PDB file of C-alpha atoms in Angstrom:
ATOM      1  CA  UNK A 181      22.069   9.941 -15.963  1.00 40.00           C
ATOM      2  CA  UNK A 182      19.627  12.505 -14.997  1.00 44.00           C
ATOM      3  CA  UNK A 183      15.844  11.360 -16.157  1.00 45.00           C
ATOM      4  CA  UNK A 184      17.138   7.960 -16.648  1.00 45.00           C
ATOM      5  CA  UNK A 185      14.987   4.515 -15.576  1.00 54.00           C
ATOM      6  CA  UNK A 186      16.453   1.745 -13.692  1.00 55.00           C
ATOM      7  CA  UNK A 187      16.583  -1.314 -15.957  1.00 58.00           C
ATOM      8  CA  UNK A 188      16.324  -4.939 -14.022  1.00 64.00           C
ATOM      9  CA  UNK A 189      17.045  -7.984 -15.810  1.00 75.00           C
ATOM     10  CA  UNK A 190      16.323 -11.754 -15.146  1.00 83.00           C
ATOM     11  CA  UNK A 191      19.287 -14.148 -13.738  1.00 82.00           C
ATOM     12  CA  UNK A 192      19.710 -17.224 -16.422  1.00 84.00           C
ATOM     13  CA  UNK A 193      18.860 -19.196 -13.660  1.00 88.00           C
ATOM     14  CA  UNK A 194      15.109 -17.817 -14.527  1.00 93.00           C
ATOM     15  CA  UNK A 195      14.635 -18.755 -18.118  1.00 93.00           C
ATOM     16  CA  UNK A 196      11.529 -17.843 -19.781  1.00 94.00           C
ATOM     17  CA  UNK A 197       8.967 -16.322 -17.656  1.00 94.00           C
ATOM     18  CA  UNK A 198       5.945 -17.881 -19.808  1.00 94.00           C
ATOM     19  CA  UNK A 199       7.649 -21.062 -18.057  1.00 96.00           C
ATOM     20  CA  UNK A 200       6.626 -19.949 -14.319  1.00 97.00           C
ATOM     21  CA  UNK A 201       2.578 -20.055 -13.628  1.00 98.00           C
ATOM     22  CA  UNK A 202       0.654 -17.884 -10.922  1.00 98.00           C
ATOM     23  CA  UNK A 203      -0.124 -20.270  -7.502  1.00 97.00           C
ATOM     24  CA  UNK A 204      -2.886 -18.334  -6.507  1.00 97.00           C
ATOM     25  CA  UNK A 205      -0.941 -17.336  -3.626  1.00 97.00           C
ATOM     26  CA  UNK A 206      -0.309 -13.372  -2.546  1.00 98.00           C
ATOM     27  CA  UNK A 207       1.727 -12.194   0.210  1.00 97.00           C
ATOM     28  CA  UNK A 208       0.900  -8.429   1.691  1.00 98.00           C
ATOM     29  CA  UNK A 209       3.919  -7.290   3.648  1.00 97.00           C
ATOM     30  CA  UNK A 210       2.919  -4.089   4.864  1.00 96.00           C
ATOM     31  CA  UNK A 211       6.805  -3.227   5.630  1.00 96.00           C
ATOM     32  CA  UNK A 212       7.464  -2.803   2.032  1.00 97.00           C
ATOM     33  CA  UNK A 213      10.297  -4.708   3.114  1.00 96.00           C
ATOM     34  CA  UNK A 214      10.233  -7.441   0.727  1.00 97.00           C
ATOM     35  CA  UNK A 215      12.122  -8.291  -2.712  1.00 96.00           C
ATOM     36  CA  UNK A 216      11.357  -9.644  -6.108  1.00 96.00           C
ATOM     37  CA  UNK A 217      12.444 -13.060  -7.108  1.00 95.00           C
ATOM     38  CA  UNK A 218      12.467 -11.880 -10.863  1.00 95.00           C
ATOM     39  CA  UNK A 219      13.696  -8.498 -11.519  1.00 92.00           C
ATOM     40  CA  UNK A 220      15.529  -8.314  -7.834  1.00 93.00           C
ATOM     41  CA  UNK A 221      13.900  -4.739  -7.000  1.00 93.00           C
ATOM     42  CA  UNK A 222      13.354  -4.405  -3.114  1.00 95.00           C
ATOM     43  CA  UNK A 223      10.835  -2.681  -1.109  1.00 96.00           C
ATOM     44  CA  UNK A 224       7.895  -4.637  -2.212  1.00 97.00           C
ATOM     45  CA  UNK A 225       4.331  -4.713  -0.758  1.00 97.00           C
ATOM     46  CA  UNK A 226       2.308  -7.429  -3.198  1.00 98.00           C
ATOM     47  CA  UNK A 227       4.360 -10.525  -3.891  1.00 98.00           C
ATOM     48  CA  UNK A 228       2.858 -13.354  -5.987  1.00 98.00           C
ATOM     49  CA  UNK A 229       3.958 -17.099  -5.386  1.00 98.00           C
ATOM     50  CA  UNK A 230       4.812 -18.722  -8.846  1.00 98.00           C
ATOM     51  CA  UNK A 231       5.973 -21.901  -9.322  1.00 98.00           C
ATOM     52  CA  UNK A 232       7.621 -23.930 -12.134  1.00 97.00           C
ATOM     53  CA  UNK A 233       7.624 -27.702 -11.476  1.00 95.00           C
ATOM     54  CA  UNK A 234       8.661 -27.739  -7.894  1.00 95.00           C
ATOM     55  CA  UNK A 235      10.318 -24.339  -7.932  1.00 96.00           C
ATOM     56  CA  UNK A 236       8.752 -21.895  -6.205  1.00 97.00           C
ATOM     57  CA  UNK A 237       9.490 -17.578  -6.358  1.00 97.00           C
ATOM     58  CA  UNK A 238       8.194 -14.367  -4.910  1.00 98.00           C
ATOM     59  CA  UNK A 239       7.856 -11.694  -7.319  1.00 97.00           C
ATOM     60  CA  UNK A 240       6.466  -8.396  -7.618  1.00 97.00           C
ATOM     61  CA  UNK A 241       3.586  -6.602  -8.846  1.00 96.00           C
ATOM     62  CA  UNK A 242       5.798  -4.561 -11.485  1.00 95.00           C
ATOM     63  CA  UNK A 243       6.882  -8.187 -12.887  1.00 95.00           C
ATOM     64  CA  UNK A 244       3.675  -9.971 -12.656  1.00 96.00           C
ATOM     65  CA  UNK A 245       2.034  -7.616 -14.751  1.00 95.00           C
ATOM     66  CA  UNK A 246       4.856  -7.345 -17.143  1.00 94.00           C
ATOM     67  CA  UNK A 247       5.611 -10.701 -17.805  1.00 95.00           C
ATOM     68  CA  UNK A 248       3.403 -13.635 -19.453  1.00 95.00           C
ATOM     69  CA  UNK A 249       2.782 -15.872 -16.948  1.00 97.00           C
ATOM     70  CA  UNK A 250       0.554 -19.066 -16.801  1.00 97.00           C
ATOM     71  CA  UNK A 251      -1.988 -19.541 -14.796  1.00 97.00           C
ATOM     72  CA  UNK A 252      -4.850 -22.728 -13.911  1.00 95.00           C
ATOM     73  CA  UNK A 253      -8.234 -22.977 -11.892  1.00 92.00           C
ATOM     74  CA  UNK A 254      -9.851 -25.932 -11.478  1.00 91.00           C
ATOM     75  CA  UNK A 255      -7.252 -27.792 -13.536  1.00 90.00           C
ATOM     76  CA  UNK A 256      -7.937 -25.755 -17.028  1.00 95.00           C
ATOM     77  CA  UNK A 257      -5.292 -23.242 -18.326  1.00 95.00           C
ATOM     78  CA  UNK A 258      -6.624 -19.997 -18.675  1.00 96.00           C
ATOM     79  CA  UNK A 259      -5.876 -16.904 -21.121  1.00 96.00           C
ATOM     80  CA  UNK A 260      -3.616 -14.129 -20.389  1.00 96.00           C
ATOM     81  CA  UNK A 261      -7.194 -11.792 -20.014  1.00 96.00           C
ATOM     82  CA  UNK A 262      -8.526 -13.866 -17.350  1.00 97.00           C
ATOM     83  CA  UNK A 263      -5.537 -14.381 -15.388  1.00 97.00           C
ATOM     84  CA  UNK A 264      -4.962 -10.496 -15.367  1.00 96.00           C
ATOM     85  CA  UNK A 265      -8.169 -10.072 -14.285  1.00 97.00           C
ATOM     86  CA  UNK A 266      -7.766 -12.774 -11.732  1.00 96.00           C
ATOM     87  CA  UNK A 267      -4.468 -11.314 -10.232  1.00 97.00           C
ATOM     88  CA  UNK A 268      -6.064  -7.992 -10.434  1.00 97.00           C
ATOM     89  CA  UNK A 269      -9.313  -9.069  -8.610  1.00 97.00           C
ATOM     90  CA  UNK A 270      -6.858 -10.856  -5.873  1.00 97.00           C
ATOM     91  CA  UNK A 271      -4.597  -8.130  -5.372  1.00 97.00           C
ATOM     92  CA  UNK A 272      -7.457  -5.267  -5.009  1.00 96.00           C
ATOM     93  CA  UNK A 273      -9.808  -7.531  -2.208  1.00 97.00           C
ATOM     94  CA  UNK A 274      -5.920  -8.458  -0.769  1.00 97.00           C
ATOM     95  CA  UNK A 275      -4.888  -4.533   0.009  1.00 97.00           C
ATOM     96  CA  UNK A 276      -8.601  -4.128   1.370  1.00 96.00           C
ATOM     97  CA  UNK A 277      -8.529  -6.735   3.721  1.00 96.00           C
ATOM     98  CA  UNK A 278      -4.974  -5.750   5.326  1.00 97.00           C
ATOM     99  CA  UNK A 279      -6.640  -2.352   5.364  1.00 97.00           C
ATOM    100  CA  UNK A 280      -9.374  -3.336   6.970  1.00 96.00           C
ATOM    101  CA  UNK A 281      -8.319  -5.704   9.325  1.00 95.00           C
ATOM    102  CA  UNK A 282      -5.289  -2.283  10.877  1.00 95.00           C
ATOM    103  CA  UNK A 283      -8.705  -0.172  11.343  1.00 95.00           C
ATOM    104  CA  UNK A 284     -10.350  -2.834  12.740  1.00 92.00           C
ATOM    105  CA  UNK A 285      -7.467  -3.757  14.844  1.00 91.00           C
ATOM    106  CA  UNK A 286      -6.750  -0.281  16.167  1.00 92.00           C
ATOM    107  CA  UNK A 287     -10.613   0.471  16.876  1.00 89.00           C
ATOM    108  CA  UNK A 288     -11.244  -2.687  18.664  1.00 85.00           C
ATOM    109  CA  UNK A 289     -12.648  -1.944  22.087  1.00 71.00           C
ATOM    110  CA  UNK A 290     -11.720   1.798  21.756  1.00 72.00           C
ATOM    111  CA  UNK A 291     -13.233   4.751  23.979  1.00 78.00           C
ATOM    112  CA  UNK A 292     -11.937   7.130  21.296  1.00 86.00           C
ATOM    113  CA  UNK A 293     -14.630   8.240  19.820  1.00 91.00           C
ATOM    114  CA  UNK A 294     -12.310   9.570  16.966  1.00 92.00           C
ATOM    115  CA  UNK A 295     -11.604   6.205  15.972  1.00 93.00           C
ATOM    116  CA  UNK A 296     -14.915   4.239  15.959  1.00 93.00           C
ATOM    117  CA  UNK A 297     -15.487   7.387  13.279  1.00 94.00           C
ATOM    118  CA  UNK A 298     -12.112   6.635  11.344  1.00 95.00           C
ATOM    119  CA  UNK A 299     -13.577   2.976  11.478  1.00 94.00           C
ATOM    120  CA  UNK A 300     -17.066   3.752  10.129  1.00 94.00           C
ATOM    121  CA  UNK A 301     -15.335   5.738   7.757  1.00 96.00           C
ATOM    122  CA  UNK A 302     -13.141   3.721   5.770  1.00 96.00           C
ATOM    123  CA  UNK A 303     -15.782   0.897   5.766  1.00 95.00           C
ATOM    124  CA  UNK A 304     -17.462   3.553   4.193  1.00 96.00           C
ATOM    125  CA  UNK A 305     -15.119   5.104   1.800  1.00 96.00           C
ATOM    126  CA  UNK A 306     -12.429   1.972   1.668  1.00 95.00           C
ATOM    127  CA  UNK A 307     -10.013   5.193   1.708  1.00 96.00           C
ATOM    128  CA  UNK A 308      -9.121   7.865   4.307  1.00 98.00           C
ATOM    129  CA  UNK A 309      -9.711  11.442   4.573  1.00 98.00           C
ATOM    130  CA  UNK A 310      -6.286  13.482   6.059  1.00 98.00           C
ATOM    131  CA  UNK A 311      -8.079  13.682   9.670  1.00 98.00           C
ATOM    132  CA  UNK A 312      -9.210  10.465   9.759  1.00 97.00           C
ATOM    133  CA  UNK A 313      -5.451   9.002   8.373  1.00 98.00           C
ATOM    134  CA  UNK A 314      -4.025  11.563  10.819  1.00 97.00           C
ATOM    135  CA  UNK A 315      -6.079  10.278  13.957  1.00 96.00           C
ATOM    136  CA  UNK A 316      -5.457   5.917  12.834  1.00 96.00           C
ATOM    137  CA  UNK A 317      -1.861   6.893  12.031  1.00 96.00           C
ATOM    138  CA  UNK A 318      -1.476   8.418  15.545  1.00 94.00           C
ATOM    139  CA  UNK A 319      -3.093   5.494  16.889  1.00 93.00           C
ATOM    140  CA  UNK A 320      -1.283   2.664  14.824  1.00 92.00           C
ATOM    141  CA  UNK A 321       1.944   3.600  16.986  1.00 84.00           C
ATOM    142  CA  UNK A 322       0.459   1.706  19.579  1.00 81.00           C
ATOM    143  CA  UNK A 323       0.485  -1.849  17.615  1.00 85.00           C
ATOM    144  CA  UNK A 324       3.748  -4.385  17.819  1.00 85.00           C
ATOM    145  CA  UNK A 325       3.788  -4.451  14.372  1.00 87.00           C
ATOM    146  CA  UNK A 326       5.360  -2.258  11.991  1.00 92.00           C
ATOM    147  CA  UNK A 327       3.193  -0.878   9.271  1.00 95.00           C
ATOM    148  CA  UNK A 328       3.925   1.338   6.413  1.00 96.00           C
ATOM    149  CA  UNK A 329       1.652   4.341   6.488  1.00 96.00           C
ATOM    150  CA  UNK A 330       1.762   3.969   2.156  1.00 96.00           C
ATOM    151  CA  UNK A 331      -0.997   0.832   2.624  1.00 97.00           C
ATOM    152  CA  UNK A 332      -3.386   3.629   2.985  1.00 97.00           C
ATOM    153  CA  UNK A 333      -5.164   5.893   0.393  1.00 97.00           C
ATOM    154  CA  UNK A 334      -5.763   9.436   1.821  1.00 98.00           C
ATOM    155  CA  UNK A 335      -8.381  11.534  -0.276  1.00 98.00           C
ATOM    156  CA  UNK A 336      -7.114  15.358  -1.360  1.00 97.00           C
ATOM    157  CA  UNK A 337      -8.626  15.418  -5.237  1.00 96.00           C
ATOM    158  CA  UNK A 338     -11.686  17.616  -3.760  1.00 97.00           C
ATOM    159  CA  UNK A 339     -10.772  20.873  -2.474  1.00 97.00           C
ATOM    160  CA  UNK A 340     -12.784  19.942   0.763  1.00 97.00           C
ATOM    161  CA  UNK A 341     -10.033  17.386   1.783  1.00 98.00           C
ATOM    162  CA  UNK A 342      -7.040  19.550   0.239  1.00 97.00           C
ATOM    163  CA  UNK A 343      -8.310  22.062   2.822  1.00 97.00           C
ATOM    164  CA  UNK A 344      -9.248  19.693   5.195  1.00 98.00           C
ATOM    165  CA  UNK A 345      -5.429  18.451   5.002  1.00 98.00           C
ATOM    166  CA  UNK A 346      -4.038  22.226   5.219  1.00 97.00           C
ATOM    167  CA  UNK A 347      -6.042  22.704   8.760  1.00 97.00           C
ATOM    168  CA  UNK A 348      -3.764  20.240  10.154  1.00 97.00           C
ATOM    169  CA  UNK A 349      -1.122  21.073  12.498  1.00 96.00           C
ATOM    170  CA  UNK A 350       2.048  20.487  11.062  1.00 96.00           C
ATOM    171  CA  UNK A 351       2.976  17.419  13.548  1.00 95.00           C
ATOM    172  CA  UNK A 352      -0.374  15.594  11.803  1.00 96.00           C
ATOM    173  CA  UNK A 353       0.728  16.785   7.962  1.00 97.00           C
ATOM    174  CA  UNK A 354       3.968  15.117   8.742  1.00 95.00           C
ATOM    175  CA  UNK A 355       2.298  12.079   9.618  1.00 95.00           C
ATOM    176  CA  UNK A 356       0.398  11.713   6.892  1.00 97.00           C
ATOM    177  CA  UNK A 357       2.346  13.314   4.030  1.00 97.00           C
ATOM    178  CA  UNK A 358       4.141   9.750   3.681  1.00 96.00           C
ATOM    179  CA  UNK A 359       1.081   7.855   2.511  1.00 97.00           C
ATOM    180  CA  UNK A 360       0.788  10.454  -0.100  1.00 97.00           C
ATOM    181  CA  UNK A 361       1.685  10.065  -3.894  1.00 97.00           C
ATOM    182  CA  UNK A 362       4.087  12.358  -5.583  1.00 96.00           C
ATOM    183  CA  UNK A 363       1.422  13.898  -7.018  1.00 97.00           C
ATOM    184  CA  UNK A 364      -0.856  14.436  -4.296  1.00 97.00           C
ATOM    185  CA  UNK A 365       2.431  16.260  -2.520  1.00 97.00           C
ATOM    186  CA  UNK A 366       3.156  18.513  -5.487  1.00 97.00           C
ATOM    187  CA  UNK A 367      -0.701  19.551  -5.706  1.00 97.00           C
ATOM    188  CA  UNK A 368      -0.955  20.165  -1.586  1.00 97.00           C
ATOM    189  CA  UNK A 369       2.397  21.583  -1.694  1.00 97.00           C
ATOM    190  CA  UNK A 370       1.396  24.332  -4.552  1.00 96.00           C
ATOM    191  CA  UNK A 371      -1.510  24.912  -2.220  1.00 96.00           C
ATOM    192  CA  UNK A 372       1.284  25.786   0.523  1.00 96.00           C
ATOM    193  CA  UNK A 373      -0.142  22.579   2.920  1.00 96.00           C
ATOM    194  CA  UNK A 374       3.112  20.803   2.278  1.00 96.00           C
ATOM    195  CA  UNK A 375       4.940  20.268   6.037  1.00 96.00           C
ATOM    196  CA  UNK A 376       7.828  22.229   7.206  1.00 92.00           C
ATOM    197  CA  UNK A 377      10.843  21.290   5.485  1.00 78.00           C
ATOM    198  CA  UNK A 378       8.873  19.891   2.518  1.00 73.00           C
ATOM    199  CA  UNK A 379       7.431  23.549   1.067  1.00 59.00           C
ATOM    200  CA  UNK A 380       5.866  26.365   2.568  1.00 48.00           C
ATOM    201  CA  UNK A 381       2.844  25.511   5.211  1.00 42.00           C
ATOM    202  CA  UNK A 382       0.314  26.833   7.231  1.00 43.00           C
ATOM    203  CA  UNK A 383      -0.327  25.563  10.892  1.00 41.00           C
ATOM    204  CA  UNK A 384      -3.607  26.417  12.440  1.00 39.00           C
ATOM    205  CA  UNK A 385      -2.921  24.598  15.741  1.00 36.00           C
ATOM    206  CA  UNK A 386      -0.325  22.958  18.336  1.00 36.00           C
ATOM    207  CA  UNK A 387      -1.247  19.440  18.657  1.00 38.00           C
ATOM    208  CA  UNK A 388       1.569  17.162  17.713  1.00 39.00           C
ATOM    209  CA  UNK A 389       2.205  13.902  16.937  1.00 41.00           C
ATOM    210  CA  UNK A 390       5.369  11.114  17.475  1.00 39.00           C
ATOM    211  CA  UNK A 391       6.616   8.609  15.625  1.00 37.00           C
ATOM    212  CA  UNK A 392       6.259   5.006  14.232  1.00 36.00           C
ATOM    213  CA  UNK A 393       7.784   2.353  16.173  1.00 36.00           C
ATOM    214  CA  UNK A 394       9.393  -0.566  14.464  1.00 38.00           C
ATOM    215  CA  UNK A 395       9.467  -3.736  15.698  1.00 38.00           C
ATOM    216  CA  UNK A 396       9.351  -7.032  13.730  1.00 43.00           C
ATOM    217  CA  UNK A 397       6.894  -7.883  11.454  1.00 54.00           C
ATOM    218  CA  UNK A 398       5.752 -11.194   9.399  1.00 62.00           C
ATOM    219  CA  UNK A 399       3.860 -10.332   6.202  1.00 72.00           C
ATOM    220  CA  UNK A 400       0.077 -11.605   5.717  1.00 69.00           C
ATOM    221  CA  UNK A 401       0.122 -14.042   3.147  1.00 72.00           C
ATOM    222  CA  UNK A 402      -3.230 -15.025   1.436  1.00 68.00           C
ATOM    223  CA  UNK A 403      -4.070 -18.251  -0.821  1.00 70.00           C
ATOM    224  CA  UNK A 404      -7.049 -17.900  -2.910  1.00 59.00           C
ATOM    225  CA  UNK A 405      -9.641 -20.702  -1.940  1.00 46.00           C
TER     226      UNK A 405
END
């Protein structure tokens, strides 16, 4: 049915989620290629360890905000506030860190000016503007690893970096207009920045760009200490 949600239910095998506690234990797979222990919903980036005696599941942000799960530090329980805040907290300095550690990765011993700047940027902004995501999405090809362009925030609220985005060539919008949100594309694409096939658009320039390559990847998994 047109509008509809999909609905995801629990396998009996479950039981009652106020059963299963939070480890402390996050895994960032920057494929979104993983899947949810709970509700069963693939294409995950944030999975959360939970255990329940010795039985141990992966689930996803969607269902470890939804459900009421326990938590302990330092051997005490704690409330339902704290350990939102605490998965919160985790999951926030988590997506930093992978983001940080790609820049840092790319701009290692680079000549490119371009990307010492995308570098001193982000650390900056903890975000992207479109050039800068353009220029460390162009670069990222290089890397063995897959990554998923989405583990990025690119800035277009300010009419500075909607423009800045519409000066693109179209090879660079393409790039980029992945890591976009739906509503970030329906604002640049009103604007007439969308890419070619995606709305009308406005090239400026003939610089292209190529394509992701996609070899294998193990997701970073980080334990809070």
């Amino acid at each position: 049915m047109t509008g509809s949600r999909l609905r995801y239910s629990l396998d009996a095998a479950i039981g009652r989620p106020q059963d299963w506690s939070f480890s402390w234990t996050l895994m960032d797979d920057v494929t979104f290629g993983s899947t949810c222990g709970f509700c069963g919903q693939s294409r995950q980036r944030i999975s959360y360890e939970i255990m329940r005696d010795a039985e141990r599941l992966w689930i996803c942000q969607r269902c470890a905000g939804r459900y009421c799960l326990g938590g302990m530090l330092d051997g005490a329980p704690l409330d339902q506030k704290t350990i939102r805040g605490q998965v919160h907290g985790l999951t926030a300095r988590l997506k930093q860190r992978t983001c940080q550690n790609i820049v840092r990765k790319v701009s290692a011993g680079a000549d490119d000016q371009a990307l010492l700047e995308v570098a001193l940027y982000f650390d900056r902004n903890l975000q992207l503007s479109p050039l800068h995501a353009a220029r460390l999405f162009l670069a990222i090809e290089a890397l063995e690893e897959p990554i998923d362009r989405r583990v990025f925030e690119v800035q277009t609220r300010s009419q500075a970096h909607q423009h800045e985005f519409g000066e693109l060539d179209n090879g660079a919008r393409s790039m980029v207009w992945p890591a976009l949100t739906p509503q970030q594309k329906r604002r640049l694409a009103s604007l007439g920045f969308a890419p070619k096939g995606h709305g009308r658009s406005k090239d400026v320039s003939q610089r292209q760009f190529g394509r992701f390559a996609r070899p294998r990847h193990d997701p970073q998994i980080h334990t809070l200490t």
